[in-house]
Coordinates of C-alpha atoms and ligand atoms in Angstrom, one line a residue:
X1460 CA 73.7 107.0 63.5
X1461 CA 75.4 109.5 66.1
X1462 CA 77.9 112.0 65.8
X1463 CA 80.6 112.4 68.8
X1464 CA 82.8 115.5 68.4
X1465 CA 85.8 115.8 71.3
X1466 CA 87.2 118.7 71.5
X1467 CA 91.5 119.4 72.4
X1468 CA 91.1 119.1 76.1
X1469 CA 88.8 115.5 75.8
X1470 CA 92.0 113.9 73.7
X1471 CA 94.5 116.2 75.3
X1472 CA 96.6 113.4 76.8
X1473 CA 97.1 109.5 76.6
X1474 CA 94.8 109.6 79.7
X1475 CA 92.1 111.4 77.9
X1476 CA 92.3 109.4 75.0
X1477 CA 92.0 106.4 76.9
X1478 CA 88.5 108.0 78.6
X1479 CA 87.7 108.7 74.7
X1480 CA 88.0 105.0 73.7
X1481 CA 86.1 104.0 76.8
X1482 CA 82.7 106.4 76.0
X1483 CA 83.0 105.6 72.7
X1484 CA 82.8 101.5 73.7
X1485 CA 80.1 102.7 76.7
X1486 CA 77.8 104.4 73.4
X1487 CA 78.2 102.3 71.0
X1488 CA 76.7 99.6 73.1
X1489 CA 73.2 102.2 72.8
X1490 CA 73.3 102.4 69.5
X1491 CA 75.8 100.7 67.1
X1492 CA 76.1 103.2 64.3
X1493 CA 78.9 106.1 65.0
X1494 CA 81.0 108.6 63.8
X1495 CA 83.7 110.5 65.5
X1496 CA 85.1 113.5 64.9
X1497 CA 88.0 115.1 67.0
X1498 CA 90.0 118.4 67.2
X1499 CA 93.5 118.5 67.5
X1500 CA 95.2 118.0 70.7
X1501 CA 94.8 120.9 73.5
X1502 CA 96.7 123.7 72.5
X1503 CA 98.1 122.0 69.3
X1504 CA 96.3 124.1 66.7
X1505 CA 97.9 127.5 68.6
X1506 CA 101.6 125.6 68.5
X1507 CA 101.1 124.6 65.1
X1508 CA 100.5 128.1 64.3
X1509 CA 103.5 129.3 66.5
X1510 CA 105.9 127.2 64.3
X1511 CA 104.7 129.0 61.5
X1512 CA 105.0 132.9 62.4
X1513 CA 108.3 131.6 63.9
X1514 CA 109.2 130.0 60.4
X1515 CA 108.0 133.1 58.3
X1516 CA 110.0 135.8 60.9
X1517 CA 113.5 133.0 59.7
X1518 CA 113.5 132.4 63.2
X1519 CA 115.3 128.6 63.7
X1520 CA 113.5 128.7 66.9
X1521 CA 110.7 126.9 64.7
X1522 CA 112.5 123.8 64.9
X1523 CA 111.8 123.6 68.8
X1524 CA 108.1 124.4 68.7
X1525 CA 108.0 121.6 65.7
X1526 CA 110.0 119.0 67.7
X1527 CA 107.6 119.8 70.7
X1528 CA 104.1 119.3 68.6
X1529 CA 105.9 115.9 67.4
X1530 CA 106.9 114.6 70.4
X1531 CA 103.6 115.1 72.2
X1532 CA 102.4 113.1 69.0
X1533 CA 104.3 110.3 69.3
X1534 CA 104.1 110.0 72.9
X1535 CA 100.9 109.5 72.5
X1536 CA 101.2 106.7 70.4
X1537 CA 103.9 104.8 72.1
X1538 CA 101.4 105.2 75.1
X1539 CA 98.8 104.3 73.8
X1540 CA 99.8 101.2 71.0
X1541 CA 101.5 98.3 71.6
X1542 CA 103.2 95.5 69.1
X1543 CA 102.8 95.6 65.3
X1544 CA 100.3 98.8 65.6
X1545 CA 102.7 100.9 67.8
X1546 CA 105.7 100.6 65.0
X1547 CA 103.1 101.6 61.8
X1548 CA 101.5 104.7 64.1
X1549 CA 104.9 105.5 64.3
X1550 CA 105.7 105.4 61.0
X1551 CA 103.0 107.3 59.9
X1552 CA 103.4 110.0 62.4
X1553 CA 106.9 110.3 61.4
X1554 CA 105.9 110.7 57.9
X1555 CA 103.7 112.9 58.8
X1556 CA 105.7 115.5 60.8
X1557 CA 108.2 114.9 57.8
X1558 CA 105.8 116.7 55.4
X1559 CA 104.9 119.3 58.3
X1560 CA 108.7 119.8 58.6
X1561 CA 109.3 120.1 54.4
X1562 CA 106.0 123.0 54.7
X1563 CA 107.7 125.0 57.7
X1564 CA 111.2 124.8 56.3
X1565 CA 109.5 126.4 52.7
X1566 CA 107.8 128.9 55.1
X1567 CA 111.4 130.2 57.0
X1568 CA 113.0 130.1 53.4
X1569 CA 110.7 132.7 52.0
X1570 CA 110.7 134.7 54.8
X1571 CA 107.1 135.0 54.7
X1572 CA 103.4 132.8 55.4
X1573 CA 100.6 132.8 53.3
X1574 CA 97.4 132.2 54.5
X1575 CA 96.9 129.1 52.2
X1576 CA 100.3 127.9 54.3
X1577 CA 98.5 128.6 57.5
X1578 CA 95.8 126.6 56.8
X1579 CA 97.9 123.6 55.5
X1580 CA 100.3 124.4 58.7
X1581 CA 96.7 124.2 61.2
X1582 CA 95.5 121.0 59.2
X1583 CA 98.5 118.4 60.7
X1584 CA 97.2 118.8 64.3
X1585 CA 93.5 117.4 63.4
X1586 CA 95.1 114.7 61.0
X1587 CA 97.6 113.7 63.6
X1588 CA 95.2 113.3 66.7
X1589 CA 92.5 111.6 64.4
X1590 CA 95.1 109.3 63.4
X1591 CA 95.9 108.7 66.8
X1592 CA 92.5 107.7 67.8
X1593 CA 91.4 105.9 65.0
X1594 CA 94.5 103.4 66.2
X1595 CA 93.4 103.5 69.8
X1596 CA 90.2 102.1 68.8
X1597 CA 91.5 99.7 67.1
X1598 CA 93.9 98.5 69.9
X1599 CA 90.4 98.1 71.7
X1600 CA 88.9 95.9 69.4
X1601 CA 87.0 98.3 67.7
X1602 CA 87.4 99.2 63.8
X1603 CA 88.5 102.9 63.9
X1604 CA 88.7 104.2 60.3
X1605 CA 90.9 107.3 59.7
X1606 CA 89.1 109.5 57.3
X1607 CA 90.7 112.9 56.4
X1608 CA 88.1 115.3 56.0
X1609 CA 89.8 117.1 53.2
X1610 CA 88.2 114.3 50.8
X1611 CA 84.6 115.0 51.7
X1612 CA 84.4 118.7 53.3
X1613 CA 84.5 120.7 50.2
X1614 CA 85.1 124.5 50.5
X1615 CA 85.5 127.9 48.8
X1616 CA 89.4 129.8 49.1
X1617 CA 89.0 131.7 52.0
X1618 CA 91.5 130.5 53.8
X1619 CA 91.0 131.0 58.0
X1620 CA 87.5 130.3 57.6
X1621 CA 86.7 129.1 54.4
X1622 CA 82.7 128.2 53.4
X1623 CA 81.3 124.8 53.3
X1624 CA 79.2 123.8 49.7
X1625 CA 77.2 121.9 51.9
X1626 CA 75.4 119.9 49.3
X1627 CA 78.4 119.1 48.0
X1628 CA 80.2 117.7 50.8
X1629 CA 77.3 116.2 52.0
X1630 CA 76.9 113.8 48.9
X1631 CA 80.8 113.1 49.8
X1632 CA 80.3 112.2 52.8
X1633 CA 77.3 109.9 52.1
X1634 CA 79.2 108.1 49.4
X1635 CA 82.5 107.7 51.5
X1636 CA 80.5 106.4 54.8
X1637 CA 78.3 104.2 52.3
X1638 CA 81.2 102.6 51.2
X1639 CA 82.5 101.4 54.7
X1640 CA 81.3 97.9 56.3
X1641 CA 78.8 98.2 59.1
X1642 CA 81.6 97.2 61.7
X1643 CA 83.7 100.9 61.0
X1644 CA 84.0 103.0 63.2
X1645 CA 85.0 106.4 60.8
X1646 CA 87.4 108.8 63.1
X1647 CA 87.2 112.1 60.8
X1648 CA 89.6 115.2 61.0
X1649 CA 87.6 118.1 62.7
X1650 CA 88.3 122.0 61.3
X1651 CA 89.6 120.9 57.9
X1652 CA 88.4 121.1 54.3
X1653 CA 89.3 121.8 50.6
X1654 CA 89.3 123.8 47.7
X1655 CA 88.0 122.2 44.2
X1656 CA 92.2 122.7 43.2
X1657 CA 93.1 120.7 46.4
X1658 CA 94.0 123.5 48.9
X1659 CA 94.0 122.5 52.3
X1660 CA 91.3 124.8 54.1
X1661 CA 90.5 125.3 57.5
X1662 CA 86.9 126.5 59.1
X1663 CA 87.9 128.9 61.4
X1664 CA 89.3 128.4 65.0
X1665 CA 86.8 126.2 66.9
X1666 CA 85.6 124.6 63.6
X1667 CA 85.8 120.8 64.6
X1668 CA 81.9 121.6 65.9
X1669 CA 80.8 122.5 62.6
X1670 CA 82.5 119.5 61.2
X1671 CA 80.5 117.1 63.5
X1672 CA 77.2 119.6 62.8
X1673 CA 78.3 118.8 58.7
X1674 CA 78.6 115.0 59.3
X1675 CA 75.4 115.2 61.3
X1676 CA 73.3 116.7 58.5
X1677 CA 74.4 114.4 55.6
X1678 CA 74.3 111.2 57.9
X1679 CA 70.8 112.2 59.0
X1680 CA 72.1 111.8 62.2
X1681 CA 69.8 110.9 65.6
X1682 CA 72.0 113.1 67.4
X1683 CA 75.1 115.1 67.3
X1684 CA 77.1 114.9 70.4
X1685 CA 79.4 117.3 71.5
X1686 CA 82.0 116.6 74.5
X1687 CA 83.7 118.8 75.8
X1688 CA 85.1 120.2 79.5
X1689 CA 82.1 122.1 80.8
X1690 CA 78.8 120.3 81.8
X1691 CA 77.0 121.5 78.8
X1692 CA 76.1 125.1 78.1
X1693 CA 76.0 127.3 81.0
X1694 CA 74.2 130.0 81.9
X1695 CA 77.6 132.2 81.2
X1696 CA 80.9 131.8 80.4
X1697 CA 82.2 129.9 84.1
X1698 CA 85.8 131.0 83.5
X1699 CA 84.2 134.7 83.9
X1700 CA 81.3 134.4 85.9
X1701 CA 81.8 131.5 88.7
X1702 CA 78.1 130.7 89.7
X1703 CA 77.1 130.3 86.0
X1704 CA 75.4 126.7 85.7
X1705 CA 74.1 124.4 83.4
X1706 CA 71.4 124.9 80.8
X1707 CA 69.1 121.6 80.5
X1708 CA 68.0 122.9 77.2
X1709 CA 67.5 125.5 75.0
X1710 CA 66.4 125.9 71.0
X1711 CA 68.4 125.9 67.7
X1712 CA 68.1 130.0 68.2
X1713 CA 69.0 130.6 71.4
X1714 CA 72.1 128.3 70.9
X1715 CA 72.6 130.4 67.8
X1716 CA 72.7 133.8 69.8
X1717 CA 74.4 132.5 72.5
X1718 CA 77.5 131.2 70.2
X1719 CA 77.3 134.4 67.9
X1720 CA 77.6 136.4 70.9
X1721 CA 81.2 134.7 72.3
X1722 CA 79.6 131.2 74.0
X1723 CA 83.1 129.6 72.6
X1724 CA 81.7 126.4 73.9
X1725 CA 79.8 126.2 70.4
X1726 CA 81.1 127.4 66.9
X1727 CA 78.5 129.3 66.0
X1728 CA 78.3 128.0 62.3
X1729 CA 77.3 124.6 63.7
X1730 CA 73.7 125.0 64.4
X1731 CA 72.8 126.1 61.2
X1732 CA 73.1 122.6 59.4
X1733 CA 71.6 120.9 62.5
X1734 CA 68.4 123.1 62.5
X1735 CA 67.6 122.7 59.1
X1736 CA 67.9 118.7 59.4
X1737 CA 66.1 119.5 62.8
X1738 CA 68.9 116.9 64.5
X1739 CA 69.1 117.8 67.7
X1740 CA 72.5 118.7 69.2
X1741 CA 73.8 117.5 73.1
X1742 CA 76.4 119.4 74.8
X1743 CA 78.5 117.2 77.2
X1744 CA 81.2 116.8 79.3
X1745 CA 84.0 114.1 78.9
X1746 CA 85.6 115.0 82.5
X1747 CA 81.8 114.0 84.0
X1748 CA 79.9 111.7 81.3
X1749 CA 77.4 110.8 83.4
X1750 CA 76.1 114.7 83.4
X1751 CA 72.7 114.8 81.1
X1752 CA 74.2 118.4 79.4
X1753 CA 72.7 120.8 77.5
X1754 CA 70.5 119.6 74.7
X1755 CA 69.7 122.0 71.9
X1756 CA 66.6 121.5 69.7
X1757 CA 63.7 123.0 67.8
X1758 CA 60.8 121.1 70.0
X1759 CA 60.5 123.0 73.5
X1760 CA 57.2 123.8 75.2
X1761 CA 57.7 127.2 74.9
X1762 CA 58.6 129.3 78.3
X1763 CA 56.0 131.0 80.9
X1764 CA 57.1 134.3 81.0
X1765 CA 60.8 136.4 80.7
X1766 CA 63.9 133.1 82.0
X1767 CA 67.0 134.7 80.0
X1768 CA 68.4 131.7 79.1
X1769 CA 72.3 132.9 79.5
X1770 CA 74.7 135.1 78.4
X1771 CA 77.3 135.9 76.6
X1772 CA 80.1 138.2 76.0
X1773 CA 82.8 139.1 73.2
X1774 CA 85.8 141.2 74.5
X1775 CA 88.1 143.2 71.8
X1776 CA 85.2 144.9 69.9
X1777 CA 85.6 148.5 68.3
X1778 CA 82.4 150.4 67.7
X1779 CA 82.2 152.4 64.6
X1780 CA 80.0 155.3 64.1
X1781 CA 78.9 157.1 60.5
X1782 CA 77.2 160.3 61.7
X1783 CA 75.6 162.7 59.8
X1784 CA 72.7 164.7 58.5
X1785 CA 73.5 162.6 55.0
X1786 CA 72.1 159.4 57.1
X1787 CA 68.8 160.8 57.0
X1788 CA 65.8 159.5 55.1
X1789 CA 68.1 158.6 52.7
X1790 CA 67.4 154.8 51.3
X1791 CA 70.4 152.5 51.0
X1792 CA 72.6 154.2 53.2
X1793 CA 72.6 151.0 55.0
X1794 CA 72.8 148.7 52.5
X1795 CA 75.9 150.5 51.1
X1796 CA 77.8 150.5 54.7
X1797 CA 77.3 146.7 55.0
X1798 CA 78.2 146.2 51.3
X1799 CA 81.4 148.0 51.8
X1800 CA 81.8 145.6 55.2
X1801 CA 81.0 142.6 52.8
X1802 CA 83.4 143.2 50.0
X1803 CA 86.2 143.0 52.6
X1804 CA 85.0 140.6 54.4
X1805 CA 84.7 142.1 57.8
X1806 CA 81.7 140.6 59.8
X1807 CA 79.5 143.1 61.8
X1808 CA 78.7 141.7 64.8
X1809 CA 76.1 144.3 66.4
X1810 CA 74.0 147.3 64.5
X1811 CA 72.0 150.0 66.3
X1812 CA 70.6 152.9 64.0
X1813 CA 69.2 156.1 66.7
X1814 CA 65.8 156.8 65.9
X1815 CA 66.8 160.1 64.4
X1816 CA 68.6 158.0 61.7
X1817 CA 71.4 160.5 61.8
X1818 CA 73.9 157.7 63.4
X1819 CA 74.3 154.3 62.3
X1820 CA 76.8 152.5 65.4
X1821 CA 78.0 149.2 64.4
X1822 CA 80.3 146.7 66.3
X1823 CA 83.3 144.6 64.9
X1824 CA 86.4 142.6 66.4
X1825 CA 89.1 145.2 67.2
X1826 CA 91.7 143.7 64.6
X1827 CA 89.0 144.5 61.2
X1828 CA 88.4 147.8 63.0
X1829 CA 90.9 150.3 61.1
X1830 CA 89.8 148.2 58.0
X1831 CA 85.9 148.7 58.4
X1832 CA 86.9 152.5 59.1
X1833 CA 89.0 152.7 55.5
X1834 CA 86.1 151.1 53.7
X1835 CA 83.6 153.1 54.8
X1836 CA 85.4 156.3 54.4
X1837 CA 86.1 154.8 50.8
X1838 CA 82.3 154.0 50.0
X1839 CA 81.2 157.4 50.8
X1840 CA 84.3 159.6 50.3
X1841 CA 81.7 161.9 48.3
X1842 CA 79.1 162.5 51.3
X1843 CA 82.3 163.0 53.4
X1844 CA 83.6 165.7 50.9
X1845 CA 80.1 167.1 50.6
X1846 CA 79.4 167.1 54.6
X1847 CA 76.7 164.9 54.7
X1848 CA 78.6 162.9 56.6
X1849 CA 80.7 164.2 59.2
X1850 CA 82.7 161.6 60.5
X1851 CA 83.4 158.0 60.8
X1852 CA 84.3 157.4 64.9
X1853 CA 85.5 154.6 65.8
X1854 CA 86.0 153.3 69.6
X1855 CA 88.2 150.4 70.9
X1856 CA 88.8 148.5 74.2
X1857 CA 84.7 147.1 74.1
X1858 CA 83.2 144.4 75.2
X1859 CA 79.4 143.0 74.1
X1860 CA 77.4 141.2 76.1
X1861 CA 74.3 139.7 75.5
X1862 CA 71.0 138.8 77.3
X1863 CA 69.8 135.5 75.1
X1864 CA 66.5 134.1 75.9
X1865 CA 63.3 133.3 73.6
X1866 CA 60.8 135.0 75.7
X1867 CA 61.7 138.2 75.2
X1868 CA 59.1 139.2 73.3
X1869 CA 56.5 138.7 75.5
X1870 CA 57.9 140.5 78.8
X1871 CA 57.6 143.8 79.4
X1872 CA 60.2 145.1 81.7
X1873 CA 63.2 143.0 80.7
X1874 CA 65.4 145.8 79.6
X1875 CA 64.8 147.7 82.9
X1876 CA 66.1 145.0 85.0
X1877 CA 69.2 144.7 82.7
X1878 CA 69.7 148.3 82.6
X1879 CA 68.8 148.6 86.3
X1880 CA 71.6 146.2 87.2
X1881 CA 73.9 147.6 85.6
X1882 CA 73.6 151.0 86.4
X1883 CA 73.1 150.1 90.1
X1884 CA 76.7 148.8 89.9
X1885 CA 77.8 151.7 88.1
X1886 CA 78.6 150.2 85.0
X1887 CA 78.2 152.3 82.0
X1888 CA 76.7 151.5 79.1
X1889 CA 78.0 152.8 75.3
X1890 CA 75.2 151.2 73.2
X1891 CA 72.5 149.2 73.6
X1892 CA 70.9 146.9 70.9
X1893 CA 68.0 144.3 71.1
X1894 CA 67.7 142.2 68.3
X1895 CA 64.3 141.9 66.0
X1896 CA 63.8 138.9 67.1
X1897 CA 63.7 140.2 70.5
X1898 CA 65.7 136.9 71.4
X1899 CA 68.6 138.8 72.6
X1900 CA 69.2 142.5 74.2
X1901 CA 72.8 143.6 74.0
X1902 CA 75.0 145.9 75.5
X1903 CA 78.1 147.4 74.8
X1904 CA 80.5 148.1 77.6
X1905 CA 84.2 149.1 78.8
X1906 CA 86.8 145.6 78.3
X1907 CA 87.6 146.1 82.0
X1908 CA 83.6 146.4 82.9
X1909 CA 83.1 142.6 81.0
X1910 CA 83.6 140.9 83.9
X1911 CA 81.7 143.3 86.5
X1912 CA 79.1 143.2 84.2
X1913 CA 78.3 139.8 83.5
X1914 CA 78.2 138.8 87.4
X1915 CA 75.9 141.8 88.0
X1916 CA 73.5 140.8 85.1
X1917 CA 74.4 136.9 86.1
X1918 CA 73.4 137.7 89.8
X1919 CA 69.9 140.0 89.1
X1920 CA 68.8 137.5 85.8
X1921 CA 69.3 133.8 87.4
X1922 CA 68.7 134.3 91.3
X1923 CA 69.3 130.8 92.8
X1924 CA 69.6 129.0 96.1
X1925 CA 72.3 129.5 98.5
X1926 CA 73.7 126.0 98.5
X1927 CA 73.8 125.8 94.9
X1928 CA 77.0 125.6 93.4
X1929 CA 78.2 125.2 89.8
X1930 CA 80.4 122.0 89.6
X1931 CA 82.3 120.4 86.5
X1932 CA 81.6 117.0 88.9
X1933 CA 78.5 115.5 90.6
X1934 CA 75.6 117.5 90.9
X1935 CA 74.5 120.5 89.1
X1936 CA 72.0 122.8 88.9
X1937 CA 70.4 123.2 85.7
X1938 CA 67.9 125.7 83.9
X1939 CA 65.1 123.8 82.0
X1940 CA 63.4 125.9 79.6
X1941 CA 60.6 126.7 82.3
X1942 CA 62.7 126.9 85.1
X1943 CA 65.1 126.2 87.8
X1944 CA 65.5 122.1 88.5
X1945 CA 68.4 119.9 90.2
X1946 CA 68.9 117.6 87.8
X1947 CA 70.6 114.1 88.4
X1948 CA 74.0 112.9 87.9
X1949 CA 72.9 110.4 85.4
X1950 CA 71.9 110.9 81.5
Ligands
LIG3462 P1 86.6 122.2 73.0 O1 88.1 122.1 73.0 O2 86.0 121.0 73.7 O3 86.0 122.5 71.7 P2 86.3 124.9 73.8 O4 87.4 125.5 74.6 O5 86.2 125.3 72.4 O6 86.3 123.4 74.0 O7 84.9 125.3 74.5 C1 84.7 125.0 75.9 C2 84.9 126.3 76.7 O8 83.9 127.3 76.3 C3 84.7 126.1 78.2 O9 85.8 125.7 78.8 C4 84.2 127.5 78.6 O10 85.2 128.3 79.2 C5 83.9 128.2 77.3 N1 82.5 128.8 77.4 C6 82.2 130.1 77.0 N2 80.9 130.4 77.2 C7 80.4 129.3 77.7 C8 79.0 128.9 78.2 N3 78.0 129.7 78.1 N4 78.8 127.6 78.6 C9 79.9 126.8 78.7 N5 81.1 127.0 78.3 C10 81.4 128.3 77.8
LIG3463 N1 91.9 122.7 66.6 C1 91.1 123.8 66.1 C2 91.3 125.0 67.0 O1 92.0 125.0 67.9 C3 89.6 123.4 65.9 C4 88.9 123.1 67.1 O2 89.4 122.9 68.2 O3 87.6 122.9 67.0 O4 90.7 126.0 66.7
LIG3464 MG1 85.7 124.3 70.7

């Protein structure tokens, strides 16, 4: 059994549907035994969303967005069906944007959206487009089997990005695909879950990876495929650094720290359940199929010396810093600041504690920032009165980046040429971290450096040939785990 995931921009038309249906006939040729999982059209999930803050300010303006998401929807189908097929998609999507239009309509009477109302708001883009596929298999001959993943991906309450019970969903899943002949072809709702009462729930923006990484690991998947509009992981970001280029392979970890670290081409929750059923996981492109990818996986002859592998960056970050002579020496300080982060939910994203121990500096997205601050200040309100702790300071307009690679470890010198780099280009640097692991060194720099940054560190970390170029089509230079290789256009 394989998993395929495609992501908004792989079904983002009738055209790219069409593409869809013809990799998924081209694989299933290989190997007989698939799943699918899809995300909601491009730029669906953000509409869908639109609707709804336009709904909760009463602003009728709701009913355009909605009439837009539907229309796509059904032009879709009519494009895509023909005869008895066409009319029942048609049906269904009407139904469907019936129930979307009865939730928005409850939304703009109250005035206001909860995030339970978000979630079930988000959830019609992935049940619409899997819908839509599952029928455009069919129209090929093929026996695509809608399957909502609200009925097998079981989940806690909180809503945005709610938390799997794996085992749960896992037995789910293995009873619902058990039950299926051998001729279905399931097409399952990325992104979605639900509560033990019902409530839709949704993974968190990007999820429909970690539903194909969930499917994966109860299926005992071969492999879990995801396609989407890059050749594979690159060696950064190529909307922000141009010569990035593809990464032939890399492990479960360095995929983990890449992801964690803003590599949006992964959801970073999504290698978890593939490492521990060791399945390994192929990034790929739909726009160029016959591109080999990126394949992640816990079997690589380990690297000769320092190759970062890539990096990665997260913009909007706000830097908090507890100071104080209280910080010293003193046990549990630590444990306390990230059980105050904990409690409300704010993920740290970045720690560094000064040798001195009389600063703890830790990074979170700019929106949690003025939270984190308030629940610090509230944890230790008495060391603030007492002066042990002087201040909490916090700093906005950041960006991380990190330097991923497994070699780390075992190479002296790394830091200096990072830190060379950048200060060659005059980039300053507000905090540095490396990671225990030493699998990553991070630095913390100015929003508008991100971008000067990255190239700098792109340019002194993966030298390459002049006539190299990064290209979505045809040829493109790869990074094997030991080194630079042109790989060929074929898989
Ligand atoms: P999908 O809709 O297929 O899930 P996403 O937009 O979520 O696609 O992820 C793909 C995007 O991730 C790419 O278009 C690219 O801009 C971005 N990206 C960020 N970092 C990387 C990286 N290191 N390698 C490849 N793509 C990356
Ligand atoms: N459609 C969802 C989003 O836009 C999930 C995904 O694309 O993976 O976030
Ligand atoms: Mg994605």
């Amino acid at each position: 059994m394989r998993i395929l995931k495609f992501g908004g921009s792989s079904v983002g038309s009738p055209d790219r549907i069409r593409n869809v249906v013809n990799l998924i006939a081209g694989s299933r040729e290989r190997d007989h035994s698939l799943a699918v999982v899809v995300s909601a059209i491009q730029g669906i999930t953000n509409e869908l969303l639109e609707a709804g803050a336009l709904a909760s300010h009463c602003d009728p303006a709701w009913r355009e967005t909605y009439t837009s998401i539907v229309e796509k929807h059904t032009g879709c189908a009519e494009a895509l069906l023909s005869g008895a097929r066409r009319a029942e998609a048609t049906d269904y999507a009407a139904k469907t944007a019936e129930d979307l239009a009865v939730a928005l309509h409850e939304i703009f009477s109250a005035g206001r959206i909860s995030p339970a109302q978000s979630d079930h708001i988000m959830s019609f883009g992935e049940r619409l487009s899997a819908y839509i596929v599952s029928q455009a298999l069919r129209e090929r001959g093929m026996r695509g089997e809608y399957l909502d993943a609200r009925e097998v991906v079981k989940t806690d309450d909180n809503f945005g990005r709610a938390r799997v019970h794996l085992d749960e969903s896992y037995r789910e899943i293995m009873a619902r695909i058990a039950g299926y002949g051998h001729e279905a072809l399931p097409v399952i709702t990325g992104f979605i879950g639900a509560t033990s009462l019902g409530q839709t729930t949704t993974l968190g923006r990007g999820g429909s990876d970690y539903t194909a990484a969930i499917f994966g690991a109860a299926l005992q998947a071969s492999e879990i495929e995801i396609w989407t509009d890059v050749n594979g992981v690159l060696t950064a970001d190529p909307k922000k650094v141009e010569s990035a280029f593809s990464i032939q392979a890399m492990t479960y970890e360095e995929a983990m720290e890449m992801a964690h670290f803003g590599a949006r081409v992964i959801y970073p929750p999504t290698i978890r359940p593939a490492l521990h059923k060791r399945i390994p996981v192929r990034i790929l492109n739909s726009f160029n199929p016959g591109f080999a990818g990126t394949v992640i996986r816990g079997d690589l002859p380990p690297k000769d010396g320092f190759l970062a592998t890539g990096l990665s960056s997260l913009e909007q970050i706000a830097l908090l810093r507890v100071e104080g002579s209280g910080m010293i020496g003193v046990a549990g300080v630590a444990a306390r600041l990230f059980g105050a982060l904990a409690r409300h939910r704010i993920n740290v994203i970045f720690v560094t504690q000064a040798s001195s121990e009389h600063t703890i500096c830790l990074a979170v997205e700019s929106r949690f920032a003025a939270e984190a601050k308030l629940a610090i200040e509230e944890e230790f309100r008495a060391e603030l009165g007492w002066g042990e702790i002087d201040d909490v300071l916090v700093e906005e307009n950041l960006a991380i980046i990190a330097v991923v690679g497994e070699n780390m470890r075992n190479t002296p010198g790394v830091a200096a040429k990072v830190f060379g780099a950048l200060g060659k280009d005059g980039v300053n640097i507000v905090a540095i971290a490396q990671g225990s692991s030493e699998l990553n060194i991070s630095v913390v720099v100015s929003n508008k450096d991100e971008k000067l940054a990255l190239g700098t560190l792109h340019d002194a970390l993966f030298p390459r040939p002049e006539a190299a170029s990064r290209s979505s089509h045809g040829k493109a230079f790869t990074q094997a785990t030991g080194g630079l290789s042109l790989a060929d256009d074929t898989r």
